[in-house]
mmCIF file of C-alpha atoms and ligand atoms in Angstrom:
data_model
loop_
_atom_site.group_PDB
_atom_site.id
_atom_site.type_symbol
_atom_site.label_atom_id
_atom_site.label_comp_id
_atom_site.label_asym_id
_atom_site.label_seq_id
_atom_site.Cartn_x
_atom_site.Cartn_y
_atom_site.Cartn_z
ATOM 1 C CA MET A 1 109.339 46.708 27.642
ATOM 2 C CA HIS A 2 109.764 43.087 28.569
ATOM 3 C CA HIS A 3 113.318 42.324 29.538
ATOM 4 C CA SER A 4 114.181 38.796 28.649
ATOM 5 C CA VAL A 5 117.601 37.289 29.000
ATOM 6 C CA ALA A 6 118.607 34.081 27.324
ATOM 7 C CA GLU A 7 122.017 32.539 27.407
ATOM 8 C CA ASN A 8 123.569 31.794 24.086
ATOM 9 C CA GLY A 9 125.858 28.815 24.384
ATOM 10 C CA GLY A 10 128.507 28.954 21.710
ATOM 11 C CA PHE A 11 129.188 31.492 19.096
ATOM 12 C CA PHE A 12 126.723 31.832 16.321
ATOM 13 C CA LEU A 13 128.406 33.056 13.191
ATOM 14 C CA LEU A 14 126.190 35.574 11.518
ATOM 15 C CA VAL A 15 128.069 37.550 8.978
ATOM 16 C CA LEU A 16 131.368 37.124 7.257
ATOM 17 C CA CYS A 17 132.025 39.620 4.568
ATOM 18 C CA ILE A 18 135.306 41.326 3.902
ATOM 19 C CA VAL A 19 136.048 44.198 1.530
ATOM 20 C CA GLY A 20 134.281 44.836 -1.740
ATOM 21 C CA GLY A 21 132.121 47.794 -0.775
ATOM 22 C CA VAL A 22 129.036 48.024 1.364
ATOM 23 C CA VAL A 23 125.801 47.072 -0.335
ATOM 24 C CA SER A 24 123.200 49.334 1.198
ATOM 25 C CA SER A 25 119.516 48.551 1.322
ATOM 26 C CA GLN A 26 119.045 52.314 1.219
ATOM 27 C CA GLY A 27 120.287 52.536 -2.353
ATOM 28 C CA ASN A 28 123.467 54.024 -3.655
ATOM 29 C CA LYS A 29 123.281 57.497 -2.190
ATOM 30 C CA LEU A 30 125.724 57.049 0.654
ATOM 31 C CA LYS A 31 129.405 57.847 0.540
ATOM 32 C CA MET A 32 129.851 54.984 2.943
ATOM 33 C CA LEU A 33 129.425 52.764 -0.092
ATOM 34 C CA ASP A 34 133.014 53.633 -0.893
ATOM 35 C CA ILE A 35 134.418 52.050 2.239
ATOM 36 C CA PRO A 36 134.964 48.344 2.807
ATOM 37 C CA GLU A 37 132.688 46.259 4.970
ATOM 38 C CA ILE A 38 134.947 44.591 7.521
ATOM 39 C CA GLY A 39 134.952 42.083 10.339
ATOM 40 C CA SER A 40 133.362 38.800 11.239
ATOM 41 C CA VAL A 41 130.341 39.352 13.494
ATOM 42 C CA ALA A 42 129.024 36.803 16.004
ATOM 43 C CA VAL A 43 126.625 36.937 18.933
ATOM 44 C CA LEU A 44 128.445 36.944 22.262
ATOM 45 C CA TYR A 45 125.410 37.113 24.543
ATOM 46 C CA GLU A 46 121.941 36.820 23.111
ATOM 47 C CA ALA A 47 119.553 38.961 25.129
ATOM 48 C CA GLN A 48 117.106 41.729 24.431
ATOM 49 C CA LEU A 49 118.840 44.254 26.652
ATOM 50 C CA ILE A 50 116.659 47.358 26.604
ATOM 51 C CA THR A 51 119.751 49.495 26.123
ATOM 52 C CA GLY A 52 122.910 47.432 26.366
ATOM 53 C CA GLU A 53 125.842 49.808 26.890
ATOM 54 C CA GLY A 54 129.294 50.410 28.236
ATOM 55 C CA PRO A 55 131.352 47.294 27.394
ATOM 56 C CA PHE A 56 134.428 47.230 29.663
ATOM 57 C CA TRP A 57 137.199 44.645 29.335
ATOM 58 C CA LYS A 58 138.581 43.792 32.793
ATOM 59 C CA GLU A 59 142.027 42.623 31.865
ATOM 60 C CA ASP A 60 143.102 41.036 35.156
ATOM 61 C CA GLU A 61 140.113 38.670 35.105
ATOM 62 C CA GLN A 62 139.737 38.488 31.308
ATOM 63 C CA VAL A 63 136.009 39.211 31.555
ATOM 64 C CA LEU A 64 133.663 41.684 29.942
ATOM 65 C CA HIS A 65 131.385 43.950 31.963
ATOM 66 C CA PHE A 66 128.483 45.928 30.540
ATOM 67 C CA VAL A 67 125.175 47.460 31.595
ATOM 68 C CA ASP A 68 121.530 47.582 30.602
ATOM 69 C CA ILE A 69 120.756 51.232 31.287
ATOM 70 C CA PRO A 70 116.966 51.208 31.735
ATOM 71 C CA GLY A 71 117.201 47.607 33.003
ATOM 72 C CA ARG A 72 119.163 48.943 36.021
ATOM 73 C CA SER A 73 121.519 46.023 35.665
ATOM 74 C CA ILE A 74 125.230 45.285 35.481
ATOM 75 C CA PHE A 75 126.680 42.214 33.791
ATOM 76 C CA ARG A 76 129.794 40.052 33.747
ATOM 77 C CA HIS A 77 130.594 37.783 30.803
ATOM 78 C CA ASP A 78 133.430 35.278 30.996
ATOM 79 C CA PRO A 79 134.440 34.288 27.447
ATOM 80 C CA ALA A 80 136.289 31.215 28.775
ATOM 81 C CA THR A 81 133.124 29.661 30.238
ATOM 82 C CA GLU A 82 130.609 31.630 28.158
ATOM 83 C CA ILE A 83 128.734 32.300 31.393
ATOM 84 C CA THR A 84 127.034 35.658 31.819
ATOM 85 C CA THR A 85 125.882 36.818 35.235
ATOM 86 C CA LYS A 86 123.734 39.800 36.050
ATOM 87 C CA ALA A 87 122.958 41.934 39.076
ATOM 88 C CA THR A 88 120.259 44.532 39.354
ATOM 89 C CA TYR A 89 120.255 47.559 41.615
ATOM 90 C CA ASP A 90 116.851 49.088 41.340
ATOM 91 C CA GLU A 91 116.550 52.524 42.870
ATOM 92 C CA GLY A 92 114.094 53.504 40.183
ATOM 93 C CA VAL A 93 116.769 55.141 38.034
ATOM 94 C CA SER A 94 119.067 54.018 35.259
ATOM 95 C CA ILE A 95 122.581 52.594 35.559
ATOM 96 C CA SER A 96 124.635 54.043 32.725
ATOM 97 C CA PHE A 97 128.158 52.643 33.111
ATOM 98 C CA VAL A 98 130.089 50.157 35.235
ATOM 99 C CA ILE A 99 133.839 50.542 35.807
ATOM 100 C CA PRO A 100 135.840 48.422 38.261
ATOM 101 C CA VAL A 101 137.650 50.308 41.014
ATOM 102 C CA ALA A 102 141.379 49.538 40.874
ATOM 103 C CA GLY A 103 142.660 47.572 43.835
ATOM 104 C CA GLN A 104 139.200 46.951 45.314
ATOM 105 C CA GLU A 105 137.949 43.597 44.103
ATOM 106 C CA GLY A 106 134.169 43.543 43.846
ATOM 107 C CA THR A 107 133.791 47.330 43.896
ATOM 108 C CA PHE A 108 132.589 49.151 40.817
ATOM 109 C CA MET A 109 131.901 52.762 40.006
ATOM 110 C CA ILE A 110 128.590 53.365 38.305
ATOM 111 C CA GLY A 111 126.573 56.220 36.947
ATOM 112 C CA MET A 112 123.137 55.985 38.513
ATOM 113 C CA GLY A 113 120.510 58.544 37.655
ATOM 114 C CA GLN A 114 121.930 61.878 38.769
ATOM 115 C CA SER A 115 124.642 60.317 40.909
ATOM 116 C CA VAL A 116 128.031 58.748 40.483
ATOM 117 C CA GLY A 117 129.186 56.316 43.122
ATOM 118 C CA THR A 118 130.413 52.876 44.049
ATOM 119 C CA ILE A 119 128.581 49.615 44.376
ATOM 120 C CA GLU A 120 129.549 46.162 45.614
ATOM 121 C CA TRP A 121 129.005 43.034 43.519
ATOM 122 C CA ASP A 122 130.326 39.508 43.989
ATOM 123 C CA GLY A 123 129.884 38.727 40.292
ATOM 124 C CA GLN A 124 127.083 36.214 40.895
ATOM 125 C CA ASP A 125 123.519 36.441 39.615
ATOM 126 C CA GLY A 126 121.534 38.544 42.042
ATOM 127 C CA THR A 127 121.628 42.005 43.459
ATOM 128 C CA ALA A 128 124.381 44.570 43.753
ATOM 129 C CA LEU A 129 124.730 46.150 47.174
ATOM 130 C CA ASN A 130 125.619 49.296 49.051
ATOM 131 C CA PHE A 131 125.492 52.097 46.529
ATOM 132 C CA THR A 132 127.632 54.854 47.983
ATOM 133 C CA PRO A 133 127.304 58.126 46.125
ATOM 134 C CA LEU A 134 130.558 59.992 45.628
ATOM 135 C CA THR A 135 128.783 62.931 44.205
ATOM 136 C CA ASN A 136 125.450 64.140 42.937
ATOM 137 C CA VAL A 137 125.074 66.338 39.932
ATOM 138 C CA GLU A 138 123.036 69.442 40.438
ATOM 139 C CA GLU A 139 121.385 70.471 37.258
ATOM 140 C CA GLN A 140 118.096 70.224 35.435
ATOM 141 C CA ALA A 141 115.658 67.759 36.896
ATOM 142 C CA GLY A 142 115.326 64.812 34.583
ATOM 143 C CA ASN A 143 118.894 64.853 33.328
ATOM 144 C CA ARG A 144 120.910 61.769 34.076
ATOM 145 C CA PHE A 145 124.411 60.414 33.789
ATOM 146 C CA ASN A 146 125.354 58.566 30.639
ATOM 147 C CA ASP A 147 128.672 57.187 29.368
ATOM 148 C CA GLY A 148 131.782 57.202 31.580
ATOM 149 C CA LYS A 149 135.419 56.308 30.937
ATOM 150 C CA CYS A 150 138.841 56.764 32.521
ATOM 151 C CA ASP A 151 142.001 58.222 31.044
ATOM 152 C CA ARG A 152 145.240 56.241 31.245
ATOM 153 C CA ASN A 153 145.786 57.430 34.823
ATOM 154 C CA GLY A 154 142.401 56.110 35.905
ATOM 155 C CA ARG A 155 140.761 59.504 36.153
ATOM 156 C CA LEU A 156 137.030 59.288 35.473
ATOM 157 C CA TRP A 157 135.283 61.401 32.860
ATOM 158 C CA THR A 158 131.510 61.135 32.591
ATOM 159 C CA GLY A 159 128.753 63.192 31.078
ATOM 160 C CA THR A 160 125.039 63.707 31.389
ATOM 161 C CA MET A 161 122.165 63.783 28.953
ATOM 162 C CA GLY A 162 119.005 65.843 28.788
ATOM 163 C CA TYR A 163 115.563 64.462 29.488
ATOM 164 C CA PHE A 164 112.950 63.698 26.865
ATOM 165 C CA ASN A 165 109.701 65.617 27.272
ATOM 166 C CA GLU A 166 106.230 64.219 26.604
ATOM 167 C CA ASN A 167 106.654 64.998 22.902
ATOM 168 C CA GLY A 168 109.817 62.958 22.762
ATOM 169 C CA GLN A 169 112.041 66.015 22.451
ATOM 170 C CA ILE A 170 115.282 66.124 24.392
ATOM 171 C CA SER A 171 116.199 69.193 26.454
ATOM 172 C CA MET A 172 118.906 70.804 24.331
ATOM 173 C CA ASN A 173 122.293 72.000 25.573
ATOM 174 C CA SER A 174 121.409 71.385 29.219
ATOM 175 C CA SER A 175 124.003 68.749 30.059
ATOM 176 C CA ASN A 176 127.710 68.635 30.792
ATOM 177 C CA LEU A 177 130.831 66.548 30.537
ATOM 178 C CA TYR A 178 132.510 66.237 33.930
ATOM 179 C CA ARG A 179 135.798 65.105 35.361
ATOM 180 C CA LEU A 180 135.757 63.500 38.784
ATOM 181 C CA ASP A 181 138.075 65.268 41.214
ATOM 182 C CA SER A 182 138.183 63.933 44.744
ATOM 183 C CA ASP A 183 134.469 63.582 45.451
ATOM 184 C CA SER A 184 133.220 66.393 43.242
ATOM 185 C CA LEU A 185 132.439 66.599 39.568
ATOM 186 C CA GLU A 186 134.024 69.484 37.707
ATOM 187 C CA VAL A 187 132.437 70.666 34.456
ATOM 188 C CA GLN A 188 134.816 70.343 31.491
ATOM 189 C CA VAL A 189 132.392 70.825 28.559
ATOM 190 C CA GLU A 190 129.073 72.609 28.930
ATOM 191 C CA TYR A 191 126.020 72.988 26.683
ATOM 192 C CA VAL A 192 126.059 69.289 25.881
ATOM 193 C CA THR A 193 122.803 67.603 24.826
ATOM 194 C CA LEU A 194 123.632 63.882 25.048
ATOM 195 C CA SER A 195 127.104 63.122 26.368
ATOM 196 C CA ASN A 196 128.464 59.896 24.967
ATOM 197 C CA GLY A 197 131.605 58.304 23.522
ATOM 198 C CA MET A 198 135.096 59.135 24.753
ATOM 199 C CA ALA A 199 138.562 57.953 23.754
ATOM 200 C CA TRP A 200 142.157 59.056 24.242
ATOM 201 C CA SER A 201 144.999 58.715 21.754
ATOM 202 C CA SER A 202 147.748 56.302 22.764
ATOM 203 C CA ASP A 203 150.156 59.194 23.399
ATOM 204 C CA ASP A 204 147.510 60.852 25.624
ATOM 205 C CA LYS A 205 147.755 64.037 23.540
ATOM 206 C CA LEU A 206 144.214 63.878 22.102
ATOM 207 C CA PHE A 207 140.765 63.413 23.623
ATOM 208 C CA TYR A 208 137.931 62.369 21.333
ATOM 209 C CA TYR A 209 134.375 63.152 22.366
ATOM 210 C CA ILE A 210 130.838 62.633 21.094
ATOM 211 C CA ASP A 211 127.810 64.723 21.918
ATOM 212 C CA THR A 212 125.390 62.414 20.119
ATOM 213 C CA TRP A 213 123.043 65.243 19.194
ATOM 214 C CA SER A 214 125.789 67.044 17.266
ATOM 215 C CA LEU A 215 126.132 64.034 14.926
ATOM 216 C CA ARG A 216 129.902 64.544 15.130
ATOM 217 C CA VAL A 217 133.047 63.195 16.679
ATOM 218 C CA ASP A 218 135.062 66.110 18.071
ATOM 219 C CA VAL A 219 138.667 66.143 19.194
ATOM 220 C CA PHE A 220 140.453 68.188 21.863
ATOM 221 C CA ASP A 221 144.084 68.491 22.850
ATOM 222 C CA TYR A 222 144.629 66.609 26.122
ATOM 223 C CA ASP A 223 147.115 67.188 28.910
ATOM 224 C CA ILE A 224 147.350 63.937 30.826
ATOM 225 C CA ASP A 225 149.174 65.472 33.806
ATOM 226 C CA SER A 226 146.551 68.096 34.533
ATOM 227 C CA ALA A 227 143.717 66.083 32.900
ATOM 228 C CA THR A 228 142.625 69.151 30.963
ATOM 229 C CA ILE A 229 141.208 69.611 27.474
ATOM 230 C CA SER A 230 141.545 72.498 25.036
ATOM 231 C CA ASN A 231 141.174 73.486 21.382
ATOM 232 C CA ARG A 232 137.952 71.686 20.407
ATOM 233 C CA ARG A 233 137.455 70.962 16.699
ATOM 234 C CA THR A 234 135.408 68.592 14.555
ATOM 235 C CA LEU A 235 137.061 65.350 13.442
ATOM 236 C CA PHE A 236 134.202 63.480 11.759
ATOM 237 C CA ASP A 237 130.730 64.661 10.752
ATOM 238 C CA LEU A 238 128.276 61.817 10.121
ATOM 239 C CA VAL A 239 125.994 63.778 7.840
ATOM 240 C CA GLU A 240 128.800 65.163 5.679
ATOM 241 C CA ASN A 241 130.113 61.634 5.275
ATOM 242 C CA GLY A 242 126.734 60.211 4.309
ATOM 243 C CA PHE A 243 126.162 58.077 7.376
ATOM 244 C CA GLU A 244 122.802 57.312 8.909
ATOM 245 C CA GLY A 245 122.033 57.217 12.603
ATOM 246 C CA SER A 246 123.761 58.902 15.529
ATOM 247 C CA PRO A 247 127.244 58.457 16.985
ATOM 248 C CA ASP A 248 127.053 56.767 20.384
ATOM 249 C CA GLY A 249 129.914 55.088 22.259
ATOM 250 C CA MET A 250 133.390 54.590 20.795
ATOM 251 C CA THR A 251 136.852 53.203 21.338
ATOM 252 C CA ILE A 252 140.301 53.553 19.765
ATOM 253 C CA ASP A 253 142.810 51.012 18.435
ATOM 254 C CA VAL A 254 146.609 50.827 18.609
ATOM 255 C CA ASP A 255 146.845 52.370 15.119
ATOM 256 C CA GLY A 256 144.967 55.484 16.251
ATOM 257 C CA ASN A 257 141.688 54.691 14.494
ATOM 258 C CA LEU A 258 138.364 55.275 16.227
ATOM 259 C CA TRP A 259 135.547 52.728 16.227
ATOM 260 C CA VAL A 260 132.248 54.567 16.551
ATOM 261 C CA ALA A 261 128.974 52.753 17.304
ATOM 262 C CA LEU A 262 126.120 54.111 15.202
ATOM 263 C CA TYR A 263 122.720 54.109 16.909
ATOM 264 C CA ASN A 264 120.155 53.541 14.161
ATOM 265 C CA GLY A 265 123.140 53.240 11.846
ATOM 266 C CA ASN A 266 123.335 49.421 11.767
ATOM 267 C CA GLY A 267 126.917 49.047 12.807
ATOM 268 C CA VAL A 268 130.275 50.507 13.752
ATOM 269 C CA VAL A 269 132.331 52.844 11.572
ATOM 270 C CA LYS A 270 136.128 52.904 11.649
ATOM 271 C CA VAL A 271 137.346 56.519 11.478
ATOM 272 C CA ASN A 272 140.935 57.660 11.000
ATOM 273 C CA GLY A 273 141.842 59.478 14.222
ATOM 274 C CA VAL A 274 144.014 62.030 12.439
ATOM 275 C CA THR A 275 142.244 62.764 9.145
ATOM 276 C CA GLY A 276 138.674 61.899 10.174
ATOM 277 C CA ALA A 277 138.224 59.768 7.057
ATOM 278 C CA PRO A 278 135.886 56.764 7.356
ATOM 279 C CA GLU A 279 137.893 53.654 6.517
ATOM 280 C CA GLY A 280 135.634 50.694 7.171
ATOM 281 C CA PHE A 281 132.205 49.639 8.351
ATOM 282 C CA ILE A 282 131.159 46.707 10.537
ATOM 283 C CA ARG A 283 127.604 45.801 9.603
ATOM 284 C CA LEU A 284 125.558 44.363 12.472
ATOM 285 C CA PRO A 285 122.308 42.433 12.057
ATOM 286 C CA VAL A 286 120.575 45.032 14.278
ATOM 287 C CA PRO A 287 120.004 48.786 13.855
ATOM 288 C CA LYS A 288 121.023 50.177 17.247
ATOM 289 C CA ALA A 289 124.716 49.811 18.058
ATOM 290 C CA THR A 290 125.463 51.663 21.297
ATOM 291 C CA SER A 291 129.151 51.237 22.207
ATOM 292 C CA CYS A 292 132.246 49.110 21.729
ATOM 293 C CA ALA A 293 135.436 48.055 23.524
ATOM 294 C CA TRP A 294 138.430 45.877 22.740
ATOM 295 C CA GLY A 295 138.967 42.661 24.644
ATOM 296 C CA GLY A 296 140.084 39.062 24.507
ATOM 297 C CA ALA A 297 143.515 37.657 25.363
ATOM 298 C CA ASP A 298 145.117 39.553 22.470
ATOM 299 C CA LEU A 299 142.833 42.602 22.713
ATOM 300 C CA ASP A 300 141.886 42.013 19.086
ATOM 301 C CA VAL A 301 138.178 41.295 19.595
ATOM 302 C CA LEU A 302 135.784 44.219 19.358
ATOM 303 C CA TYR A 303 132.838 43.810 21.717
ATOM 304 C CA VAL A 304 129.786 45.776 20.599
ATOM 305 C CA SER A 305 126.686 46.496 22.682
ATOM 306 C CA THR A 306 123.257 47.122 21.146
ATOM 307 C CA ALA A 307 119.780 48.214 22.189
ATOM 308 C CA ALA A 308 116.388 46.566 21.766
ATOM 309 C CA GLU A 309 114.299 49.567 22.784
ATOM 310 C CA GLY A 310 112.557 51.051 19.779
ATOM 311 C CA ALA A 311 113.900 48.403 17.397
ATOM 312 C CA ASP A 312 111.573 46.285 15.247
ATOM 313 C CA LEU A 313 112.102 43.007 17.067
ATOM 314 C CA SER A 314 110.280 40.928 14.482
ATOM 315 C CA GLU A 315 112.690 42.141 11.813
ATOM 316 C CA PHE A 316 115.751 42.420 14.101
ATOM 317 C CA PRO A 317 115.278 39.794 16.831
ATOM 318 C CA LEU A 318 118.929 40.022 17.947
ATOM 319 C CA SER A 319 118.498 43.659 18.974
ATOM 320 C CA GLY A 320 119.846 44.156 22.485
ATOM 321 C CA SER A 321 122.437 41.396 22.190
ATOM 322 C CA MET A 322 126.153 41.799 22.797
ATOM 323 C CA PHE A 323 128.242 41.024 19.733
ATOM 324 C CA LYS A 324 131.879 40.135 19.196
ATOM 325 C CA VAL A 325 133.727 41.064 16.036
ATOM 326 C CA ASN A 326 136.886 39.303 14.880
ATOM 327 C CA GLY A 327 139.112 39.780 11.866
ATOM 328 C CA LEU A 328 139.621 43.534 12.174
ATOM 329 C CA SER A 329 143.415 43.367 11.661
ATOM 330 C CA THR A 330 144.190 45.551 14.636
ATOM 331 C CA ARG A 331 143.940 45.530 18.402
ATOM 332 C CA GLY A 332 143.100 47.912 21.194
ATOM 333 C CA PHE A 333 143.884 48.694 24.780
ATOM 334 C CA PRO A 334 142.377 47.162 27.903
ATOM 335 C CA SER A 335 139.700 49.302 29.524
ATOM 336 C CA VAL A 336 141.061 51.429 32.400
ATOM 337 C CA PRO A 337 139.711 50.929 35.933
ATOM 338 C CA VAL A 338 139.002 53.915 38.171
ATOM 339 C CA GLN A 339 141.879 54.922 40.442
ATOM 340 C CA ILE A 340 140.054 56.380 43.400
ATOM 341 C CA ASP A 341 143.188 57.314 45.310
ATOM 342 C CA ILE A 342 144.509 59.667 42.617
ATOM 343 C CA LEU A 343 141.352 61.734 42.579
HETATM 344 C C1 NAG B 1 122.057 74.597 21.380
HETATM 345 O O1 NAG B 1 123.398 74.892 21.029
HETATM 346 C C2 NAG B 1 123.587 74.999 19.625
HETATM 347 C C3 NAG B 1 125.069 75.087 19.370
HETATM 348 O O2 NAG B 1 125.670 76.063 20.192
HETATM 349 C C4 NAG B 1 122.789 76.172 19.112
HETATM 350 O O3 NAG B 1 122.954 76.308 17.724
HETATM 351 C C5 NAG B 1 121.315 75.960 19.429
HETATM 352 O O4 NAG B 1 120.579 77.099 19.081
HETATM 353 C C6 NAG B 1 121.116 75.662 20.918
HETATM 354 N N1 NAG B 1 119.739 75.261 21.119
HETATM 355 C C7 NAG B 1 119.027 75.648 22.153
HETATM 356 C C8 NAG B 1 117.604 75.172 22.201
HETATM 357 O O5 NAG B 1 119.475 76.353 23.035
#
């Protein structure tokens, strides 16, 4: 797929619709019709990223990082100047997340193919340098790393996803969710198909997790001191709640609600982190939302990444853009950099 990048100067207000119930082009069959449509959606960065992913708000610089997974690229967007810069690192494999390393300016941890490691980038348009693998994952050929995120202590969790065969079928249950310890990855959840969104409750007692193929958001008890999970149960089932698409990346707000990007689901659903009830829906002008993160000076802007791959670009020309959503009446937490020295 052609990978074009165009800078969008200024915010282009697309949608402004608050409350009143979602009007679905699919008809009236969905329970999601009962929840309010919320937020004011604007394009942050207009680009047909093949699979935009992994928004990360770097609080000390007040900038947003993200990746284009198949585009093998990492990005930096400065909302103050509206300038977006991009670096590629093309080893022939995908780059699935980018997380700054605490205390090491210009060093980022990335998931790259079957490896996790660090890379150097000066933030300018060009090429990232010096990928240094911390660890390789040994498992089925074709699997690769996907989403990654740190707990409040800066400890990295990242999972893998199965490969798609020539018939477009993914290898089931062949992936894992890992925790990075020193320079090795320790399996925490096995029999995963497509490891994706993660979030921790503000008291660090709960860990929310999405295996996209399950079409659920699950929750575990979390022990922040030992960084261990236990007692898995289902919090939110997309199908039971009448939602279309697949759960992808997610984040949490200060009120304990989850914000779950729906791939092929046209937006982001707000889910109560205790009851699992859907409480609101952000409708995007594109079908494939991939992930979201809070940012901005007050941490009250929800940045949402999307994918162009497989989308009907004549009908949804903004597919692959990064969006910003205001007016959500809550705020989140800054993204957590990796603390390498605690590992
Ligand atoms: C994958 O795991 C699920 C849930 O444990 C199980 O129902 C299913 O049969 C497994 N599929 C394969 C192909 O192993």
